Short mmCIF file of C-alpha atoms in Angstrom, two decimals:
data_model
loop_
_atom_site.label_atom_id
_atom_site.label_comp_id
_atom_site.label_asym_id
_atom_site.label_seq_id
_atom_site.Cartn_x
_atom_site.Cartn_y
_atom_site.Cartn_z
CA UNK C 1 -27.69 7.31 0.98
CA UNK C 2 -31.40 6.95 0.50
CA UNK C 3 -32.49 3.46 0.55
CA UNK C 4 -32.26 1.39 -2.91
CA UNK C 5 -35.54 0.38 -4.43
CA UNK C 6 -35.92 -2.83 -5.39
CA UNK C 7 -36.72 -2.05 -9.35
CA UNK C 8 -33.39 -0.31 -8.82
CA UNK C 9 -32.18 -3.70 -7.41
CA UNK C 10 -33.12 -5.48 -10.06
CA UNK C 11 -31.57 -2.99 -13.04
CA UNK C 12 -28.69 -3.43 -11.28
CA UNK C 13 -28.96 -7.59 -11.29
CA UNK C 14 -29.70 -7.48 -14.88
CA UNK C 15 -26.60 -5.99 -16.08
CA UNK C 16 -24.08 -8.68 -14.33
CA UNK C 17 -26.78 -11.78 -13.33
CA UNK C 18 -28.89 -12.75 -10.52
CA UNK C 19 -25.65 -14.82 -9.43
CA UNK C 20 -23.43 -11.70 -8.79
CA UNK C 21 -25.35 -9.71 -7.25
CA UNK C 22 -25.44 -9.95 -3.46
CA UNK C 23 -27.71 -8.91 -1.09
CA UNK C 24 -27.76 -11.13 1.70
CA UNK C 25 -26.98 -9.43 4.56
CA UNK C 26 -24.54 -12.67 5.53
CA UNK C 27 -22.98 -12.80 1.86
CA UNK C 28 -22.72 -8.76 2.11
CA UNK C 29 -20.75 -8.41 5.20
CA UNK C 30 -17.22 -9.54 4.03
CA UNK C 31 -17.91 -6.39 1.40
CA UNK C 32 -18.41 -3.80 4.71
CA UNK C 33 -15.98 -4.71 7.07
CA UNK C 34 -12.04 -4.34 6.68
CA UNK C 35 -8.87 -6.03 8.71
CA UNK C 36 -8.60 -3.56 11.11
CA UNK C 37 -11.82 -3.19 12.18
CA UNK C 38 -11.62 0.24 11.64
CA UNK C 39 -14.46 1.02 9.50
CA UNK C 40 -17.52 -0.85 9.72
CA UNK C 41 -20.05 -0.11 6.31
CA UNK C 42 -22.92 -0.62 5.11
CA UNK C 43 -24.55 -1.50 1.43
CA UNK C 44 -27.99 -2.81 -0.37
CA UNK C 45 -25.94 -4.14 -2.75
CA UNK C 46 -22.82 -5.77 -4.10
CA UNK C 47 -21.75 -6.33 -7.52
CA UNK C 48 -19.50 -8.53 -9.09
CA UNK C 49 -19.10 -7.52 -13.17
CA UNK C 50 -17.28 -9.72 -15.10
CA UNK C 51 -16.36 -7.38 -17.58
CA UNK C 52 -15.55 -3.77 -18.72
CA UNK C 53 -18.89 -3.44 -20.43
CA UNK C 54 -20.42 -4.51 -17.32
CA UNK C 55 -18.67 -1.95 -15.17
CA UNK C 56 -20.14 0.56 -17.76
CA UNK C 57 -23.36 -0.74 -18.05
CA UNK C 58 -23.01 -0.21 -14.23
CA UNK C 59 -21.76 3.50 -14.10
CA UNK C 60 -24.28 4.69 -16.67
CA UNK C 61 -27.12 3.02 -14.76
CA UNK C 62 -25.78 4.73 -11.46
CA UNK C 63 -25.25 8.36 -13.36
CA UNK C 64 -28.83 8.29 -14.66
CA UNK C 65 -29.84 7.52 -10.81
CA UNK C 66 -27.47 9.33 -8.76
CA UNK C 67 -26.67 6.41 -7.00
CA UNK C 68 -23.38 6.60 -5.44
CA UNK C 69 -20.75 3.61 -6.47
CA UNK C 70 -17.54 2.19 -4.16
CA UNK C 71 -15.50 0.34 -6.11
CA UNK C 72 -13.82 -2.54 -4.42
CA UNK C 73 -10.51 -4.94 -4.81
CA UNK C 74 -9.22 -6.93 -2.48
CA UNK C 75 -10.62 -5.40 0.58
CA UNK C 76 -7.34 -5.09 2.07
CA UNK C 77 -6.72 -1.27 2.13
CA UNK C 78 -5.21 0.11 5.26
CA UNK C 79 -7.52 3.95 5.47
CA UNK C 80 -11.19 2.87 4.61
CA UNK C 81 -10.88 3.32 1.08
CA UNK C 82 -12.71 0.69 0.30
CA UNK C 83 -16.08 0.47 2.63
CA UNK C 84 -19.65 1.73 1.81
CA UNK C 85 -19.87 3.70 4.73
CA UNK C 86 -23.40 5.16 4.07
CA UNK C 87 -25.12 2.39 2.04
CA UNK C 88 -23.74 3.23 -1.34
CA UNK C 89 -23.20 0.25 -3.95
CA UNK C 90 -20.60 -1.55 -3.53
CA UNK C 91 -18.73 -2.60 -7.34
CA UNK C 92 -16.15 -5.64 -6.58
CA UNK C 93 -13.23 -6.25 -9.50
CA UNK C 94 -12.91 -9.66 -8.09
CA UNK C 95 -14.14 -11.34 -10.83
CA UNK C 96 -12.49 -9.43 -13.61
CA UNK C 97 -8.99 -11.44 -12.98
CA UNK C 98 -7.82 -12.19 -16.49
CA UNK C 99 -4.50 -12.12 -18.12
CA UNK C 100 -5.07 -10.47 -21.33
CA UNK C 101 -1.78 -10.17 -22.82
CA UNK C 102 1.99 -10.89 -22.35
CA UNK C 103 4.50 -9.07 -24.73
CA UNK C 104 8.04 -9.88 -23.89
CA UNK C 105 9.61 -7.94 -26.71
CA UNK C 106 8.37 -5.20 -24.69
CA UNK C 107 8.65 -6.13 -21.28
CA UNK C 108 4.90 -6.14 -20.36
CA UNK C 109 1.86 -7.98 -19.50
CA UNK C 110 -1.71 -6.62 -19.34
CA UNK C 111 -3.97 -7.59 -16.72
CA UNK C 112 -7.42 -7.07 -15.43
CA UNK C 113 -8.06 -5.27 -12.46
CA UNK C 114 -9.31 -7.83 -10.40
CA UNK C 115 -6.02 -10.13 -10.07
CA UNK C 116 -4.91 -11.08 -7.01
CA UNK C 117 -0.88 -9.38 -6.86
CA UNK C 118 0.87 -12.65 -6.39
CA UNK C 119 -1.12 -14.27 -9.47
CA UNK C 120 0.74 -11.17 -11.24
CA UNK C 121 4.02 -12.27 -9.86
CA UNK C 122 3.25 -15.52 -10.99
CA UNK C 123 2.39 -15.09 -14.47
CA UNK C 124 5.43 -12.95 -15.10
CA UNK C 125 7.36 -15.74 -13.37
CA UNK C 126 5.95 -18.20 -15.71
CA UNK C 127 7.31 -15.68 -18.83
CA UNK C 128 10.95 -15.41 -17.02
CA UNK C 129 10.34 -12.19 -15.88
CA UNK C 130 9.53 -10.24 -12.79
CA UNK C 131 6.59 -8.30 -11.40
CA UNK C 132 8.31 -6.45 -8.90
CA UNK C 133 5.18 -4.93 -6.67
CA UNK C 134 5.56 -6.80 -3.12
CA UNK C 135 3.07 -6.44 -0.29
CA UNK C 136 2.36 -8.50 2.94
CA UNK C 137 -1.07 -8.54 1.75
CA UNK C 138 -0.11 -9.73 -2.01
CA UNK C 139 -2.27 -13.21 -1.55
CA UNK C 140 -5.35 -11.49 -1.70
CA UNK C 141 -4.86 -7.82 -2.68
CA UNK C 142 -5.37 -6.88 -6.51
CA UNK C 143 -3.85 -5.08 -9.04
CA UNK C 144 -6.95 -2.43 -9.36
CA UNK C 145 -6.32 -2.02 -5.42
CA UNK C 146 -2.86 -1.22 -5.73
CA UNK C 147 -2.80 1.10 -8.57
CA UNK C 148 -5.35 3.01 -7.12
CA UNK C 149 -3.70 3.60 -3.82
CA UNK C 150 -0.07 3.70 -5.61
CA UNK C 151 1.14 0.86 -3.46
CA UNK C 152 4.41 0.42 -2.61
CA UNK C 153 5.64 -2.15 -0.44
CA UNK C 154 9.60 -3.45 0.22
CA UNK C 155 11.17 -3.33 -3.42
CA UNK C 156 10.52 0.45 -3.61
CA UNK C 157 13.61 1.32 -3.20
CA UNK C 158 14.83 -0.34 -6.87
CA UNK C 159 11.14 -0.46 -8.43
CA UNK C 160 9.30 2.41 -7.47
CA UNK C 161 5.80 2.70 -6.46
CA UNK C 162 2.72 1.02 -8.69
CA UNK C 163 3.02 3.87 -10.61
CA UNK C 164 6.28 3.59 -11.28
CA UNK C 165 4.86 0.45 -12.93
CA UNK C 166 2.26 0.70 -14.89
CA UNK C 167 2.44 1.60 -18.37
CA UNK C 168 -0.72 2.39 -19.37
CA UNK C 169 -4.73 1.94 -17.86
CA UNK C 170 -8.04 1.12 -18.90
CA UNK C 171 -10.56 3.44 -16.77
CA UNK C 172 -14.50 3.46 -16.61
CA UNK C 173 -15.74 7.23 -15.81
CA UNK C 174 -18.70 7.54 -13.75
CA UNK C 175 -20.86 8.61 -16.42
CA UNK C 176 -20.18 4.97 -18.26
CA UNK C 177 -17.42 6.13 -20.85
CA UNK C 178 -14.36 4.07 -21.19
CA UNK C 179 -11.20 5.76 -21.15
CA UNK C 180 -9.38 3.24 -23.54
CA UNK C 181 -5.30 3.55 -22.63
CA UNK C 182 -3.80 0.58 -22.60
CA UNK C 183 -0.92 1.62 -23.94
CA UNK C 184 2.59 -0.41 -24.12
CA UNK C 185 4.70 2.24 -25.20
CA UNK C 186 7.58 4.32 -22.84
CA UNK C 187 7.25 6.92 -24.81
CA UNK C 188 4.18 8.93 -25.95
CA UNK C 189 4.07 12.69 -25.60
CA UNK C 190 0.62 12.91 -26.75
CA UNK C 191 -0.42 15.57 -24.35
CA UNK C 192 -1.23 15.35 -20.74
CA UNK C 193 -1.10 11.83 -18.94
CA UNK C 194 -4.21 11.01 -18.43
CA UNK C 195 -3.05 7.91 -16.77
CA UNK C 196 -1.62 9.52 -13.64
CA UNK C 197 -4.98 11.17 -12.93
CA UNK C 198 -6.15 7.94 -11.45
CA UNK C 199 -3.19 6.29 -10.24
CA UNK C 200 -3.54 6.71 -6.53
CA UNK C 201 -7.16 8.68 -6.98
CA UNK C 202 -8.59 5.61 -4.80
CA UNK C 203 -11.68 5.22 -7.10
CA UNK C 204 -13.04 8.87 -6.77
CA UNK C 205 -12.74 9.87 -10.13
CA UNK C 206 -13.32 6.48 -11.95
CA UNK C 207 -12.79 2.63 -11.98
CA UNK C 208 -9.47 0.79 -13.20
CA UNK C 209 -10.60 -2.16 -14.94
CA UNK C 210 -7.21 -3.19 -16.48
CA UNK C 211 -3.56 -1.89 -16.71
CA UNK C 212 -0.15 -2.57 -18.78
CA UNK C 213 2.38 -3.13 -16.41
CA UNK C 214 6.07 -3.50 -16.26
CA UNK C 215 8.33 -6.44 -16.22
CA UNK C 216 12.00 -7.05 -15.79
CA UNK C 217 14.61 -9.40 -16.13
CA UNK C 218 13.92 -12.37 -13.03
CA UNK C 219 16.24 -12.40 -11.28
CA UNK C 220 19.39 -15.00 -10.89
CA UNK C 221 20.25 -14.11 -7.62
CA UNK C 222 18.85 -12.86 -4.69
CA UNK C 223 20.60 -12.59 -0.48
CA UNK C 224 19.31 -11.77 1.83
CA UNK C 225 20.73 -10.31 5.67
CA UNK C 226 20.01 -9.62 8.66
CA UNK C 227 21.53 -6.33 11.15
CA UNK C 228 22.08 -5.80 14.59
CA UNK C 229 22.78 -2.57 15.35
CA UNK C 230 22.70 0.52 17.94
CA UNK C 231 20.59 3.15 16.18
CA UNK C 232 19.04 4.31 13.15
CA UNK C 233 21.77 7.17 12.33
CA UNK C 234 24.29 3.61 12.10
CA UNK C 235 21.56 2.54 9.69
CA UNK C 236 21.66 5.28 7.72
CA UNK C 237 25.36 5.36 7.19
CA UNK C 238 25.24 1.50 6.30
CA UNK C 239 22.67 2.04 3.87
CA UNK C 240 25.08 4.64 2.04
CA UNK C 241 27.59 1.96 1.76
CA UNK C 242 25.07 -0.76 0.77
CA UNK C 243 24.33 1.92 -2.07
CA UNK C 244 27.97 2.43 -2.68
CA UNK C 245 28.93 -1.71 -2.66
CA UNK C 246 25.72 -2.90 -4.60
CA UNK C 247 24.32 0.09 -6.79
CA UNK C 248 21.09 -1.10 -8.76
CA UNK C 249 21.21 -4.24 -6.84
CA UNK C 250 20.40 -3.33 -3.49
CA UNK C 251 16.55 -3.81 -3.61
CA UNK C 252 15.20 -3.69 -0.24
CA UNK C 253 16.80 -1.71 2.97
CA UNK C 254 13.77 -2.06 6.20
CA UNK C 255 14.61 -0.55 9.12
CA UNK C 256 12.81 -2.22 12.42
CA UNK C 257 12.96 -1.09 15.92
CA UNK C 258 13.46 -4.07 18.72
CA UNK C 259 10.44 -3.74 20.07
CA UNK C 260 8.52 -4.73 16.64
CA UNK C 261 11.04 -7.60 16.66
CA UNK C 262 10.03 -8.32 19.81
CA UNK C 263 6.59 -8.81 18.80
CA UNK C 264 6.95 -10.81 15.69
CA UNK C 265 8.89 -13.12 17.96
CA UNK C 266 6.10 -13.47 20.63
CA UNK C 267 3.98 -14.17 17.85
CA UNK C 268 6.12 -17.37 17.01
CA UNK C 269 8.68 -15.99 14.88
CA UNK C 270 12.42 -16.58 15.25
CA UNK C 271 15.25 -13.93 16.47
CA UNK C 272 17.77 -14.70 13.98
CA UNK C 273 20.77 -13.30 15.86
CA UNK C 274 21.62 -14.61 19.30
CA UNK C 275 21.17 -11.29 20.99
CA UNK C 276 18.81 -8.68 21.72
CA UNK C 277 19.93 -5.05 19.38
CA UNK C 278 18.09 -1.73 19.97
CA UNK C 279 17.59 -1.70 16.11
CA UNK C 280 18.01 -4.41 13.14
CA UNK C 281 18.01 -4.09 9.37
CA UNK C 282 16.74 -6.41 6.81
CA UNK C 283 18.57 -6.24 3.59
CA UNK C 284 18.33 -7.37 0.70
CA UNK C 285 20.00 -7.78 -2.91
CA UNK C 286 18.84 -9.14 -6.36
CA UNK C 287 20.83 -9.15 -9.85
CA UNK C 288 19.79 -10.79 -12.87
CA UNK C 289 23.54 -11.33 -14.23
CA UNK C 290 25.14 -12.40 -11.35
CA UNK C 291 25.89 -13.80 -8.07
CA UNK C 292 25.38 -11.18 -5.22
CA UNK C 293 26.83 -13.24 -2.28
CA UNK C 294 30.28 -11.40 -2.05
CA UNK C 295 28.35 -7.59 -2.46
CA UNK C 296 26.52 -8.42 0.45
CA UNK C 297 29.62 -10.06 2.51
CA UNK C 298 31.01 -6.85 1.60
CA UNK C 299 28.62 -4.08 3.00
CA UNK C 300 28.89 -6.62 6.12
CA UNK C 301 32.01 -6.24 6.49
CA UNK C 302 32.65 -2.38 5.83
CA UNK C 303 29.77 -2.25 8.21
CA UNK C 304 31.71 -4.14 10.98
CA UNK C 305 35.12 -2.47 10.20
CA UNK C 306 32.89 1.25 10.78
CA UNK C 307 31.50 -0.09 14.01
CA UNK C 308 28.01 0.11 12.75
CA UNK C 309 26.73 -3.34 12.81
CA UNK C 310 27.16 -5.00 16.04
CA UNK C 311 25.77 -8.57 14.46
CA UNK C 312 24.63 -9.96 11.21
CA UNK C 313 23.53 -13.25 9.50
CA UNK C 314 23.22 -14.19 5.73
CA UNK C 315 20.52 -16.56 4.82
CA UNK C 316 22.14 -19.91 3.72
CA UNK C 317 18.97 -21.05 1.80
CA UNK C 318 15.46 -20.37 0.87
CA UNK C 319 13.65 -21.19 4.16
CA UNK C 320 16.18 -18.90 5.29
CA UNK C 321 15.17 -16.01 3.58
CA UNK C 322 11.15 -16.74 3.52
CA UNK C 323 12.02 -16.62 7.56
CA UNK C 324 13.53 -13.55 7.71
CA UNK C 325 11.30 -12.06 5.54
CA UNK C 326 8.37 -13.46 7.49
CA UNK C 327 9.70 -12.17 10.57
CA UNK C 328 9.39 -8.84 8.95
CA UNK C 329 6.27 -9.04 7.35
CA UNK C 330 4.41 -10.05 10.36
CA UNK C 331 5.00 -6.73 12.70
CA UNK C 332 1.72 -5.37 11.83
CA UNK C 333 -0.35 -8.86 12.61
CA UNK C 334 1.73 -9.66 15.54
CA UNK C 335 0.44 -6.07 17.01
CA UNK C 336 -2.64 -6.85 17.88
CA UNK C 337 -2.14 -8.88 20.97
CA UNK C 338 -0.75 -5.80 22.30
CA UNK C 339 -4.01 -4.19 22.04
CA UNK C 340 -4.78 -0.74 20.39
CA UNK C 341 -1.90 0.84 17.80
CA UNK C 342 -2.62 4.12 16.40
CA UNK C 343 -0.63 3.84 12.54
CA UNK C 344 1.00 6.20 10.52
CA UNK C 345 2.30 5.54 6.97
CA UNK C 346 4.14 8.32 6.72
CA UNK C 347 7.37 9.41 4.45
CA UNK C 348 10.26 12.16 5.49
CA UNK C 349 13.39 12.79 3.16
CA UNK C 350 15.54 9.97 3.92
CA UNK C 351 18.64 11.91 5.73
CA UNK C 352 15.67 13.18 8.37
CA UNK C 353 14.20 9.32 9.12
CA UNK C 354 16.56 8.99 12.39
CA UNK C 355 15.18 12.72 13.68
CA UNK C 356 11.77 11.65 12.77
CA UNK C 357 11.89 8.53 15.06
CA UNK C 358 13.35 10.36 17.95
CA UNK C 359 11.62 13.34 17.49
CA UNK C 360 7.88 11.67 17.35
CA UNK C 361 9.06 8.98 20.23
CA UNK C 362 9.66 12.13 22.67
CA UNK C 363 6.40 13.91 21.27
CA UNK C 364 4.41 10.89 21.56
CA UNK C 365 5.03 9.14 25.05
CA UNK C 366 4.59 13.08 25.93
CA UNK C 367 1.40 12.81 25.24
CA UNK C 368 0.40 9.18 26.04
CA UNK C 369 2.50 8.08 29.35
CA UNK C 370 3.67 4.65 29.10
CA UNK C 371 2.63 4.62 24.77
CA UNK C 372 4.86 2.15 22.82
CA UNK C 373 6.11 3.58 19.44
CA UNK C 374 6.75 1.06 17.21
CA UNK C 375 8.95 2.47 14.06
CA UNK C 376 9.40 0.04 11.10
CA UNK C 377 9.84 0.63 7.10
CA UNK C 378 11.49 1.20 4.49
CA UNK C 379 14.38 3.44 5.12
CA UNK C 380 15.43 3.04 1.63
CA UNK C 381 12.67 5.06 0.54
CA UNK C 382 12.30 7.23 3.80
CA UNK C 383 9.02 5.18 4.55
CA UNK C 384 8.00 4.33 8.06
CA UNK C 385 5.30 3.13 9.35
CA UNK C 386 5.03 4.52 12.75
CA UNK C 387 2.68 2.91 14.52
CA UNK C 388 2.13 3.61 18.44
CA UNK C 389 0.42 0.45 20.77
CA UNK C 390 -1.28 1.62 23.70
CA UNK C 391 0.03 1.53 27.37
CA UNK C 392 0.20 -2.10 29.21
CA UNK C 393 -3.21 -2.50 30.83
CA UNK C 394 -4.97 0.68 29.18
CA UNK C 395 -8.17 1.05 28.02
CA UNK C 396 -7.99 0.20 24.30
CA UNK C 397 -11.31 2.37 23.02
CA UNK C 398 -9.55 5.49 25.29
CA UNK C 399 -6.85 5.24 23.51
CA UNK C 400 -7.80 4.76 20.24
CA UNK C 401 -10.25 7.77 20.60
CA UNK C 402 -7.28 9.53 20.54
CA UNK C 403 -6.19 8.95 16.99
CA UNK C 404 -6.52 12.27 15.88
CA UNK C 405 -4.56 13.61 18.56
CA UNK C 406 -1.97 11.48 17.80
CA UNK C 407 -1.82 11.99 14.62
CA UNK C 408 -1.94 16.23 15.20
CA UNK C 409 0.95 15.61 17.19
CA UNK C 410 3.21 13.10 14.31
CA UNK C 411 2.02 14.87 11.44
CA UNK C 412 3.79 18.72 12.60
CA UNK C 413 7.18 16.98 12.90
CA UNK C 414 6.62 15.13 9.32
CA UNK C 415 5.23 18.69 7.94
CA UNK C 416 8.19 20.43 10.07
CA UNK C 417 10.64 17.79 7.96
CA UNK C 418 9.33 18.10 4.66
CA UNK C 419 7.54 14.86 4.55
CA UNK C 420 4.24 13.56 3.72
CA UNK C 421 1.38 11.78 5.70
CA UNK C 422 0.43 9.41 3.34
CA UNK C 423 3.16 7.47 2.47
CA UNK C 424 2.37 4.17 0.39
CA UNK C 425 -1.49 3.36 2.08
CA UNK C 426 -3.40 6.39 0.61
CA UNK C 427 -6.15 8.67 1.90
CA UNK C 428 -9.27 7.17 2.02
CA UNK C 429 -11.32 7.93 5.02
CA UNK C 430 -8.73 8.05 7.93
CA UNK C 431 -7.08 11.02 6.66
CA UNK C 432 -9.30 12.93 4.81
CA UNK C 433 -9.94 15.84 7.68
CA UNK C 434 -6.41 16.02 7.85
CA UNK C 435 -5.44 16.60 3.72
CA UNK C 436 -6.50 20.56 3.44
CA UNK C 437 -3.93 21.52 6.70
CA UNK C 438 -1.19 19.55 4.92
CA UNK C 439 -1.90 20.01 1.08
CA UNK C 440 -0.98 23.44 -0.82
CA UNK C 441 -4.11 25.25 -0.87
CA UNK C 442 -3.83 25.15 -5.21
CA UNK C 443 -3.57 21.51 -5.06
CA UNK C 444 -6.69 20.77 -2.96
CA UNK C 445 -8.25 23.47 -5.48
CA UNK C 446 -6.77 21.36 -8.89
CA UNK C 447 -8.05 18.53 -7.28
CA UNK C 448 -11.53 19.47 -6.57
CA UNK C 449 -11.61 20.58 -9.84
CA UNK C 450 -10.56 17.23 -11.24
CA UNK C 451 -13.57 15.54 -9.42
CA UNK C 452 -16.13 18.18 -10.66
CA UNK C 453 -15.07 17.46 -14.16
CA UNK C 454 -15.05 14.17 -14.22
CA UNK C 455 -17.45 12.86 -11.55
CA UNK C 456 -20.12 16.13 -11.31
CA UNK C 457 -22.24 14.26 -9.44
CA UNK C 458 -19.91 12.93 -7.11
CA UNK C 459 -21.10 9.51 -7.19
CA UNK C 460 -17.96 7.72 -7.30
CA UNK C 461 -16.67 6.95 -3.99
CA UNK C 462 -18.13 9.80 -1.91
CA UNK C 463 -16.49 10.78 0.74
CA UNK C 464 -13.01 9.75 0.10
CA UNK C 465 -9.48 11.67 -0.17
CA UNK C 466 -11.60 14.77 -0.86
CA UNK C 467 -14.21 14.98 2.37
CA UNK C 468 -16.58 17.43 0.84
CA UNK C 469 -17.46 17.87 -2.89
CA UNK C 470 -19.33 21.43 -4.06
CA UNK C 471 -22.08 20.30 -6.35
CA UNK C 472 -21.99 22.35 -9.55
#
């Protein structure tokens, strides 16, 4: 981008304050830099609008002088959705972390984009409900994050994605209009759902400034387990009898290779079970009505009487469960002392997750002696995240160089299965080059399209899920 004048600067500053506007190079940087240290950004500019007329104010201002926007939650997203990489502006929801309404007669509460995930959980808490949406990064992702990358995270498998969730949106378009659907009802066949358009679009076609969401009963009961067991093709068949036993109950099902276990222990974790398995399952069951002890005691034992589980343990308590659950959670985190891990987040019809694993394992260390695959997910779902740490003792930047070809080499056998490369993280950057080989050729064109019409100047978030954009 061509460097921001500083009348611009200050057009900018007047529509949301000298006080939230940022352009200290010091205050900027949390803004340009992600986790992962994958993407490292640049921008003139931050701002921080505190409202929806602000966010307009903001869009018409850019329109008028095709100056290119990234819009901005948490910061926590996983494929560079998020970061300015060529100086553009960045917009940050932060600040726009109201509660605006709670209905329980309908089941939802409406919240601005800018509020943190578990704030969400909490507020439905606080009604007797429940916010299903559950991430490892739900302390400081938002709700404008996750509905534009259609999160999904471990209660999936009962839930849904964050689409799955959402009732109805509040969108600014790049030209400044507001796109007023905030809508409570389950039904409305009023034509085409307009809402979907920028569920998952990652900010590319506009800015989520609010949404309707879901709720559900809280629930009463929740157990939590913990499998030993030989292989995922035993984990497969004990998930058919966990959805046999509990039915609507059974809300989470991850699958986790040893060697991810292994590494959540080094990183201070416990191994629940006394010895080492080649694969574990952590499983868990909610009900709102009642008690779900003797379900899960149940699929246990079936699962023993079959020969499929080899060990198990039940969590007696709550420290228990956060445990196990934290043990889980931290796989990703407790990577990087290992060095480099090339990720995937990708998603294969759920009877083909056991060829998947064995299938990219043999393809992988193939091409990378000595590479450590490190399968973990949400089998429920057919979810893994298949993420590959480098050789002991390699060179970390030669092997993450060769990200690409990894990914050439994973994303055949999920094309070859049916599956999908993009899971539950999104686009964004990291996978933009490799959409057109694995998208119909009419659904790249509808989406094109899509950003013509609505963002003709592609201003808003250049760059991202669609590489290049054909000016009219």
């Amino acid at each position: 981008m061509p460097p921001l004048s500083a009348d611009m600067i200050a057009r900018f500053k007047t529509i949301v304050g000298d006080k939230y506007a940022v352009t200290d190079p010091t205050d900027v940087a949390p803004y340009v830099t992600e986790d992962r240290n994958l993407f490292h950004g640049r921008s003139p500019l931050v701002l921080r609008p505190g409202s929806t007329a602000e966010v307009a104010a903001i869009c018409q201002l850019a329109t008028a002088a095709r100056i290119a926007l990234v819009p901005q939650g948490g910061n926590t997203g996983l494929v560079g959705g998020q970061t300015p990489l060529n100086g553009e502006v960045v917009v940050s929801l932060q600040r726009m972390d109201k509660l605006r309404d709670i209905d329980l007669a309908s089941n939802t509460m409406t919240v601005e984009a800018g509020m943190i995930l578990q704030n969400a959980q909490g507020h439905a808490a606080d009604a007797d409900r429940l916010f299903p949406l559950s991430l490892g990064a739900q302390g400081s992702c938002t709700i404008g994050g996750n509905l534009s990358t259609n999160a999904g995270g471990t209660a999936a498998l009962a839930y849904g994605l964050a689409r799955d969730m959402a009732l109805g949106l509040e969108v600014v378009l790049a030209d400044g209009r507001i796109l007023n659907g905030l809508s409570k009802l389950k039904k409305d066949n009023t034509g085409y759902d307009l809402r979907d358009l920028f569920i998952g679009a990652e900010g590319t076609l506009g800015i989520i400034t609010a949404a309707t969401l879901k709720l559900f009963p809280k629930p009463r009961a929740v157990e939590t387990g913990f499998v030993g067991l030989k292989s995922p093709e035993d984990a497969l068949k004990l998930l058919d009898i966990a959805r046999s036993e509990a039915a609507g109950a059974l809300t989470s099902f991850e699958l986790i290779a040893d060697i991810a276990v292994r590494f959540s222990v080094a990183l201070g974790n416990r191994d629940p079970l006394q010895s080492k398995h080649d694969w574990y399952v952590l499983i868990e069951l909610s009900s709102s009505r009642a008690d779900c002890r003797d379900t899960l005691e149940a699929i246990l034992s079936r699962g023993l009487e079959e020969a499929l589980i080899d060990d198990a343990v039940m969590a007696e308590n709550l420290s228990q469960r956060a445990a196990l659950w934290k043990l889980r959670e931290e796989i990703s985190p407790a990577q990087k002392p290992e060095g480099g891990s090339i990720k995937h987040d990708v998603s294969v019809p759920v009877a083909a997750v056991p060829a998947f694993i064995a299938d990219a394992n043999e393809a992988v260390v193939k091409l990378i002696p000595g590479a450590r695959p490190v399968p973990f997910g949400h089998l429920g779902d057919g979810n893994i995240h298949y993420n590959i740490s480098q050789p002991v003792g390699a060179d970390t930047a030669a092997f993450l160089a060769r990200w690409h070809e990894v990914n050439a080499v994973v994303f055949a056998i999920v094309m070859k299965m049916g599956g999908s490369i993009s899971a539950e993280h999104g686009i964004g950057l990291l996978k933009a080059a490799e959409l057109p080989g694995v998208k119909d050729p009419v659904a790249m064109q509808l989406m094109r399209s899509l950003k013509t019409m609505l963002d003709p100047l592609g201003i808003m978030n250049p760059g991202k899920v669609l590489l290049a954009h054909p000016h009219p």
